[in-house]
mmCIF file of N, CA and C in Angstrom:
data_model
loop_
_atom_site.group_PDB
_atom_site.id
_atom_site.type_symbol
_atom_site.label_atom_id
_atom_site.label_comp_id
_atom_site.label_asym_id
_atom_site.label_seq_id
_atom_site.Cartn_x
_atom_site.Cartn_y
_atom_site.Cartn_z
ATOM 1 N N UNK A 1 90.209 96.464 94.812
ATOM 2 C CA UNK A 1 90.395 97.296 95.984
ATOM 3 C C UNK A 1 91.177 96.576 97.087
ATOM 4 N N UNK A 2 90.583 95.323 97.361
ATOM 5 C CA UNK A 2 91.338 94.706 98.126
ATOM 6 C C UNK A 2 93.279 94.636 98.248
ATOM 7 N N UNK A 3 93.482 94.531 96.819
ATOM 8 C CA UNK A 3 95.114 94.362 96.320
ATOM 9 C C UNK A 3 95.322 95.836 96.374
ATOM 10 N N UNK A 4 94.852 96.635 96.581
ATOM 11 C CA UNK A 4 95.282 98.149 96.317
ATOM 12 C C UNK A 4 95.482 98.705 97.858
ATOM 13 N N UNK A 5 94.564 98.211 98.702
ATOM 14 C CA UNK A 5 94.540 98.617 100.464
ATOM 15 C C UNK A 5 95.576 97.654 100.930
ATOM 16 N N UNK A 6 95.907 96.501 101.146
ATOM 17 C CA UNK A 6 97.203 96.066 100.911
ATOM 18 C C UNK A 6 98.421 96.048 101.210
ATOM 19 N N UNK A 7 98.416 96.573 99.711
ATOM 20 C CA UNK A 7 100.056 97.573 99.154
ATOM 21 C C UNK A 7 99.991 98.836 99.946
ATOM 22 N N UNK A 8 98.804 99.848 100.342
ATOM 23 C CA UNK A 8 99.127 100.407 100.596
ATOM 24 C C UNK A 8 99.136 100.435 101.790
ATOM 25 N N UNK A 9 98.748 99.362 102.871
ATOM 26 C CA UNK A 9 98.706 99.380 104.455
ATOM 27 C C UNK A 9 100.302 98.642 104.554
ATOM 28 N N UNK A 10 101.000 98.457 103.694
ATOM 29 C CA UNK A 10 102.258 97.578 104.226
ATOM 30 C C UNK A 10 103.157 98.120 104.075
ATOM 31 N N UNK A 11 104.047 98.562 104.730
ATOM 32 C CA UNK A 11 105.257 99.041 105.193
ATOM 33 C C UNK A 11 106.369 98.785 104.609
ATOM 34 N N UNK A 12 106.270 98.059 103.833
ATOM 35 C CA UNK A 12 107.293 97.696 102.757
ATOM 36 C C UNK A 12 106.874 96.814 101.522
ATOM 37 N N UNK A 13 108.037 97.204 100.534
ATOM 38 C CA UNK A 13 107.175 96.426 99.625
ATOM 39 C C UNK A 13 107.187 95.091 99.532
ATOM 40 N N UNK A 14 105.756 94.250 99.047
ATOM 41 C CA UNK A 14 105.653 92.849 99.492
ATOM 42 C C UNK A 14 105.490 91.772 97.771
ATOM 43 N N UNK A 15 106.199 90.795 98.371
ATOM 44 C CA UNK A 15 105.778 90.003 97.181
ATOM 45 C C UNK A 15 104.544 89.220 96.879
ATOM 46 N N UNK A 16 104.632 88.702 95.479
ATOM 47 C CA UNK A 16 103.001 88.474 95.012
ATOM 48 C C UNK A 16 102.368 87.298 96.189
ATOM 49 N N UNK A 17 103.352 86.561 96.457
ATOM 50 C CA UNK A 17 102.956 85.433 97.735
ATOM 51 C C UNK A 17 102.012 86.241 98.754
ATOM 52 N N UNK A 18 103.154 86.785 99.205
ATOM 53 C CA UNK A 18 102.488 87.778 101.065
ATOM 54 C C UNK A 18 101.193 88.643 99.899
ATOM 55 N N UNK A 19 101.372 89.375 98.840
ATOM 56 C CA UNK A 19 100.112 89.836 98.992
ATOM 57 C C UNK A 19 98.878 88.943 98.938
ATOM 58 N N UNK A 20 98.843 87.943 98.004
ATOM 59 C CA UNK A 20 98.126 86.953 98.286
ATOM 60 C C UNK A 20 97.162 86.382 99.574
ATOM 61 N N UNK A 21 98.762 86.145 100.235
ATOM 62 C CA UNK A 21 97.924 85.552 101.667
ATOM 63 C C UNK A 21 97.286 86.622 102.277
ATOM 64 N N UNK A 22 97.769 88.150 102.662
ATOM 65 C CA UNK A 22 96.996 89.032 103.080
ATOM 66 C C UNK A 22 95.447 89.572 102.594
ATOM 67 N N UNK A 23 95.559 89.727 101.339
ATOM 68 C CA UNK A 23 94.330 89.500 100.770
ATOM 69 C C UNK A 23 93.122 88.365 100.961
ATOM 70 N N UNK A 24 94.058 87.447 101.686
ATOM 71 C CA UNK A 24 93.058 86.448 102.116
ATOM 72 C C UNK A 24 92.728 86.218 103.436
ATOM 73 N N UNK A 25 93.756 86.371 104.109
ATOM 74 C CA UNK A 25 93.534 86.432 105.249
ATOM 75 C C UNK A 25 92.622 87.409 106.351
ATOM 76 N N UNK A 26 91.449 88.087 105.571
ATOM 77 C CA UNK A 26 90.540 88.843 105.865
ATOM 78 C C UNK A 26 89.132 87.535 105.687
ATOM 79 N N UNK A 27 89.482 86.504 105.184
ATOM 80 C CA UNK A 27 88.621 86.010 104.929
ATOM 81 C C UNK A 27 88.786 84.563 105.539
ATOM 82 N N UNK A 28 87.028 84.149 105.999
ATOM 83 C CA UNK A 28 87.064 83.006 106.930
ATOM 84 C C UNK A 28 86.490 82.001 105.685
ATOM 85 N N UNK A 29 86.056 82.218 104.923
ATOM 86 C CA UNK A 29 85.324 81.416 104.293
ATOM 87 C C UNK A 29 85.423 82.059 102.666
ATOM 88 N N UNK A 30 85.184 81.088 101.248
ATOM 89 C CA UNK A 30 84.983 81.993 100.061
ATOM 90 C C UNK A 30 86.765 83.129 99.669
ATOM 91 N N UNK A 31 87.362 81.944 100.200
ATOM 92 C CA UNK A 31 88.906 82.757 99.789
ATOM 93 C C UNK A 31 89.146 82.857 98.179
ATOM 94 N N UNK A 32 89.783 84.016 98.512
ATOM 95 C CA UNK A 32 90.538 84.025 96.294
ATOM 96 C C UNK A 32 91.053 83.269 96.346
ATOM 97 N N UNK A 33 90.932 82.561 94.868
ATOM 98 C CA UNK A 33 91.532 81.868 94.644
ATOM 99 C C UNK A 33 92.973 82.306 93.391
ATOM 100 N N UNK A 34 93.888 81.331 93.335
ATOM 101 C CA UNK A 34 94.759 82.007 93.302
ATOM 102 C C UNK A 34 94.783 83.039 91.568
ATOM 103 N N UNK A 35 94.021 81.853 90.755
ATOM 104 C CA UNK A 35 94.048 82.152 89.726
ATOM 105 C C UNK A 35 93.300 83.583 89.106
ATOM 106 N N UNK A 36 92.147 83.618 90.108
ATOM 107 C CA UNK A 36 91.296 84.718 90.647
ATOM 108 C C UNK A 36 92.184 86.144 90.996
ATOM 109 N N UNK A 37 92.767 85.571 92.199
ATOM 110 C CA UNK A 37 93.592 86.556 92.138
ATOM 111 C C UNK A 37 94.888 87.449 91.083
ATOM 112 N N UNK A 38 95.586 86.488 90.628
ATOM 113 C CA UNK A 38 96.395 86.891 89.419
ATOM 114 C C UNK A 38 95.716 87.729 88.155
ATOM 115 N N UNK A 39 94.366 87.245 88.200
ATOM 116 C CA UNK A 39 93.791 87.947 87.347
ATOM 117 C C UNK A 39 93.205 89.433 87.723
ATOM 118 N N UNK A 40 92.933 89.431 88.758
ATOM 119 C CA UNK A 40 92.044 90.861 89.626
ATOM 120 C C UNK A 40 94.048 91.596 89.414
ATOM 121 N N UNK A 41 94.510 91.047 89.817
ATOM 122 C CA UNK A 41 96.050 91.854 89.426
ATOM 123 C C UNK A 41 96.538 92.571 88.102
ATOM 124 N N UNK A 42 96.373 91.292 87.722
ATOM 125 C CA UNK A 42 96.420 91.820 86.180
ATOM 126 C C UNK A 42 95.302 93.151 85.592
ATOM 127 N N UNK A 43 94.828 93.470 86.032
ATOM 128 C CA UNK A 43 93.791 94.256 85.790
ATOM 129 C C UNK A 43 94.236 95.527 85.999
ATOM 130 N N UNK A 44 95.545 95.688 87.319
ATOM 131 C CA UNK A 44 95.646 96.812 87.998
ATOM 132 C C UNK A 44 97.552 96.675 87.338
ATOM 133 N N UNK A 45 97.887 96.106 86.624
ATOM 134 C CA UNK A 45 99.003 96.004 86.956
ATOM 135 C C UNK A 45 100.312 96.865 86.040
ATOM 136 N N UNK A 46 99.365 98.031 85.620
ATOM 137 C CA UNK A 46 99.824 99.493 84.984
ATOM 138 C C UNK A 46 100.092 100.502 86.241
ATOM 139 N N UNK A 47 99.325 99.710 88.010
ATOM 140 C CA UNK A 47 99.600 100.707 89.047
ATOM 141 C C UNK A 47 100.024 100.182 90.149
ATOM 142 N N UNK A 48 100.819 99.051 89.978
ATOM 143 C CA UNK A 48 101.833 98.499 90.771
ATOM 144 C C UNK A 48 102.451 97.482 89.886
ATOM 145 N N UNK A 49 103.864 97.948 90.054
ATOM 146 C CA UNK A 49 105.177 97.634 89.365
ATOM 147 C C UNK A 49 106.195 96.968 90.349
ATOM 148 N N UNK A 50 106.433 95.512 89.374
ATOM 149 C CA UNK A 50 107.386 94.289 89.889
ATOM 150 C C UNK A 50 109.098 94.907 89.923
ATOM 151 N N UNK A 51 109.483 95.129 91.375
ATOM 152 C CA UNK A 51 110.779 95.346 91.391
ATOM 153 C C UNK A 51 111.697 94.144 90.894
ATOM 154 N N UNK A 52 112.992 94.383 90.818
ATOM 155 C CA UNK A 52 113.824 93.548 90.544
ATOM 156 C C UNK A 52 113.803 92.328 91.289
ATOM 157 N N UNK A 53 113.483 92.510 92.699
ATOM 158 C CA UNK A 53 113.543 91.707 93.366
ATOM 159 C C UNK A 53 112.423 91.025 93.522
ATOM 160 N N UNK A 54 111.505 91.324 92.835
ATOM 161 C CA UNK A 54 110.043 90.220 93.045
ATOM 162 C C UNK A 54 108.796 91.155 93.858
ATOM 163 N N UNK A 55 109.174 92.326 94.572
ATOM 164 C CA UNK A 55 108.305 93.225 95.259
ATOM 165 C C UNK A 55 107.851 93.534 94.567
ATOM 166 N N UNK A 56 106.886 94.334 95.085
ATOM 167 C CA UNK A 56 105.767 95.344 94.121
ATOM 168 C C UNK A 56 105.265 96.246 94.881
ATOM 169 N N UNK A 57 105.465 97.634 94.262
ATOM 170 C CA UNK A 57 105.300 99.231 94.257
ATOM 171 C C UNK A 57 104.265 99.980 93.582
ATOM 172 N N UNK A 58 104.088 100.586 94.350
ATOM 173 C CA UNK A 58 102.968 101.847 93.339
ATOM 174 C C UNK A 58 103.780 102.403 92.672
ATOM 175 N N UNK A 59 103.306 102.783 91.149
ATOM 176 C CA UNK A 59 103.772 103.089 89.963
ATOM 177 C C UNK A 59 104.736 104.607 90.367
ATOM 178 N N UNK A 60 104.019 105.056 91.675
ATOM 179 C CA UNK A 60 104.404 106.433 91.602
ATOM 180 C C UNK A 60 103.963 106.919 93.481
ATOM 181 N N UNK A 61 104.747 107.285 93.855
ATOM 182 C CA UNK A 61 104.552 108.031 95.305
ATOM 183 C C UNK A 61 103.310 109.319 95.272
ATOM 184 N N UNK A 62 102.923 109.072 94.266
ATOM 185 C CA UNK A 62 101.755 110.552 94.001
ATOM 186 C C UNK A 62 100.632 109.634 94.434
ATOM 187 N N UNK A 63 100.562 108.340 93.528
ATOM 188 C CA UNK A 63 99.385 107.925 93.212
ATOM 189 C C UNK A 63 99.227 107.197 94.925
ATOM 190 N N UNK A 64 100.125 106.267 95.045
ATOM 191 C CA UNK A 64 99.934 106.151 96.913
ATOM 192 C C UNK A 64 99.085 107.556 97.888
ATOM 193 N N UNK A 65 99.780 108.215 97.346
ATOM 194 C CA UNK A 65 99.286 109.785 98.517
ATOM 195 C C UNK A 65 97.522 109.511 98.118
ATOM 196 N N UNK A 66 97.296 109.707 96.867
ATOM 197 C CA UNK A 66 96.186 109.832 96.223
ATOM 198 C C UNK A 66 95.288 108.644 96.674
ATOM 199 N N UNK A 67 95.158 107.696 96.575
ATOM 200 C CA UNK A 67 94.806 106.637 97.421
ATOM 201 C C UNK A 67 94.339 106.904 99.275
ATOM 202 N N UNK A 68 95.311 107.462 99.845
ATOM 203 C CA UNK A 68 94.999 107.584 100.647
ATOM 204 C C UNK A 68 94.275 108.286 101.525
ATOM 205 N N UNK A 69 94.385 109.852 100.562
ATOM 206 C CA UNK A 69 94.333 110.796 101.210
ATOM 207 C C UNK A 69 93.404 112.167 99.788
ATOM 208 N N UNK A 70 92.776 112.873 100.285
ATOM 209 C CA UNK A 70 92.350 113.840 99.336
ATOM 210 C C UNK A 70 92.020 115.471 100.287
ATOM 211 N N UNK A 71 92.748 116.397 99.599
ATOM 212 C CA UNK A 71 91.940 117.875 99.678
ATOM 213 C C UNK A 71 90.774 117.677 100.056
ATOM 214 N N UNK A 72 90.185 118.753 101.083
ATOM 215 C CA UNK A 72 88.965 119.208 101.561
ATOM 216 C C UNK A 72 88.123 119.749 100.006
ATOM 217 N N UNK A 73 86.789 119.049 100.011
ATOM 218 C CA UNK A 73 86.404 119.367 98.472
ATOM 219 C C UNK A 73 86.530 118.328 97.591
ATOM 220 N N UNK A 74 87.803 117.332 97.447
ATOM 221 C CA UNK A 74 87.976 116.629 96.785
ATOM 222 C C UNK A 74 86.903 115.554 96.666
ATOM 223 N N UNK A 75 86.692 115.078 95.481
ATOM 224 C CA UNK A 75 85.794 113.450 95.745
ATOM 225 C C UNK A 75 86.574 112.544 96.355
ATOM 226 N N UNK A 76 85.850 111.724 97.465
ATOM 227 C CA UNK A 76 86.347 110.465 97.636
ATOM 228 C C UNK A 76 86.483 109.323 96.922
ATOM 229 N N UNK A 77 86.051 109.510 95.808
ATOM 230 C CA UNK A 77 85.915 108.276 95.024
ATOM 231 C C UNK A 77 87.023 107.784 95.177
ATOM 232 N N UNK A 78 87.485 106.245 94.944
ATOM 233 C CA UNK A 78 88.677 105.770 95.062
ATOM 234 C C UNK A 78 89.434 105.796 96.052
ATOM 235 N N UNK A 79 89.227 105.934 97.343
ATOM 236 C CA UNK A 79 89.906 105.876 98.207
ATOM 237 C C UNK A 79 89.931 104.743 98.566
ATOM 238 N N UNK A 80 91.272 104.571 99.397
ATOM 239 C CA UNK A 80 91.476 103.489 99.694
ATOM 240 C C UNK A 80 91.688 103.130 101.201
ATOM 241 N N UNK A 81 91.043 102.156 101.904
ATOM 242 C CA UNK A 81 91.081 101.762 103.107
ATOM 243 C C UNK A 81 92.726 101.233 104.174
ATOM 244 N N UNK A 82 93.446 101.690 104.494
ATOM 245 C CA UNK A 82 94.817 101.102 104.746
ATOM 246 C C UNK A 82 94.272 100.457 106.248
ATOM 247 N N UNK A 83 93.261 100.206 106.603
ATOM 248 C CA UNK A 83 92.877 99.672 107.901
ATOM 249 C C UNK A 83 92.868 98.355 107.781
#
């Protein structure tokens, strides 16, 4: 969740470095570590895709919306925090 709120609070797309440090930088103490992290990535990494240039994107402008946002009615499950 953490790597998923993120991508989607940042304004452009960021490389694996900056997401890294942002992901950590919520934290005073008990940081990911890196290897930790690559792996929690790897996990997700059918829903954010490495541009040419080293950035990384949601697979799809649907699935961003979806993340963020849901229909009245809809479950929240899976939402995602961009705060």
């Amino acid at each position: 969740a953490p790597i998923l709120n993120v991508c989607l609070a940042s304004l452009s797309p960021m490389t694996l470095t900056e997401i890294y440090q942002s992901v950590n930088s919520a934290h005073t103490h008990n940081f990911l570590s890196w290897e930790e992290f690559v792996q929690r990535l790897e996990t997700i990494n059918s829903l954010l895709l490495e541009r040419r240039d080293g950035r990384f994107v949601f697979f799809h402008a649907a699935f961003r919306e979806w993340l963020s946002r849901r229909d009245e009615g809809q479950s929240n499950k899976f939402i995602a925090d961009s705060r």
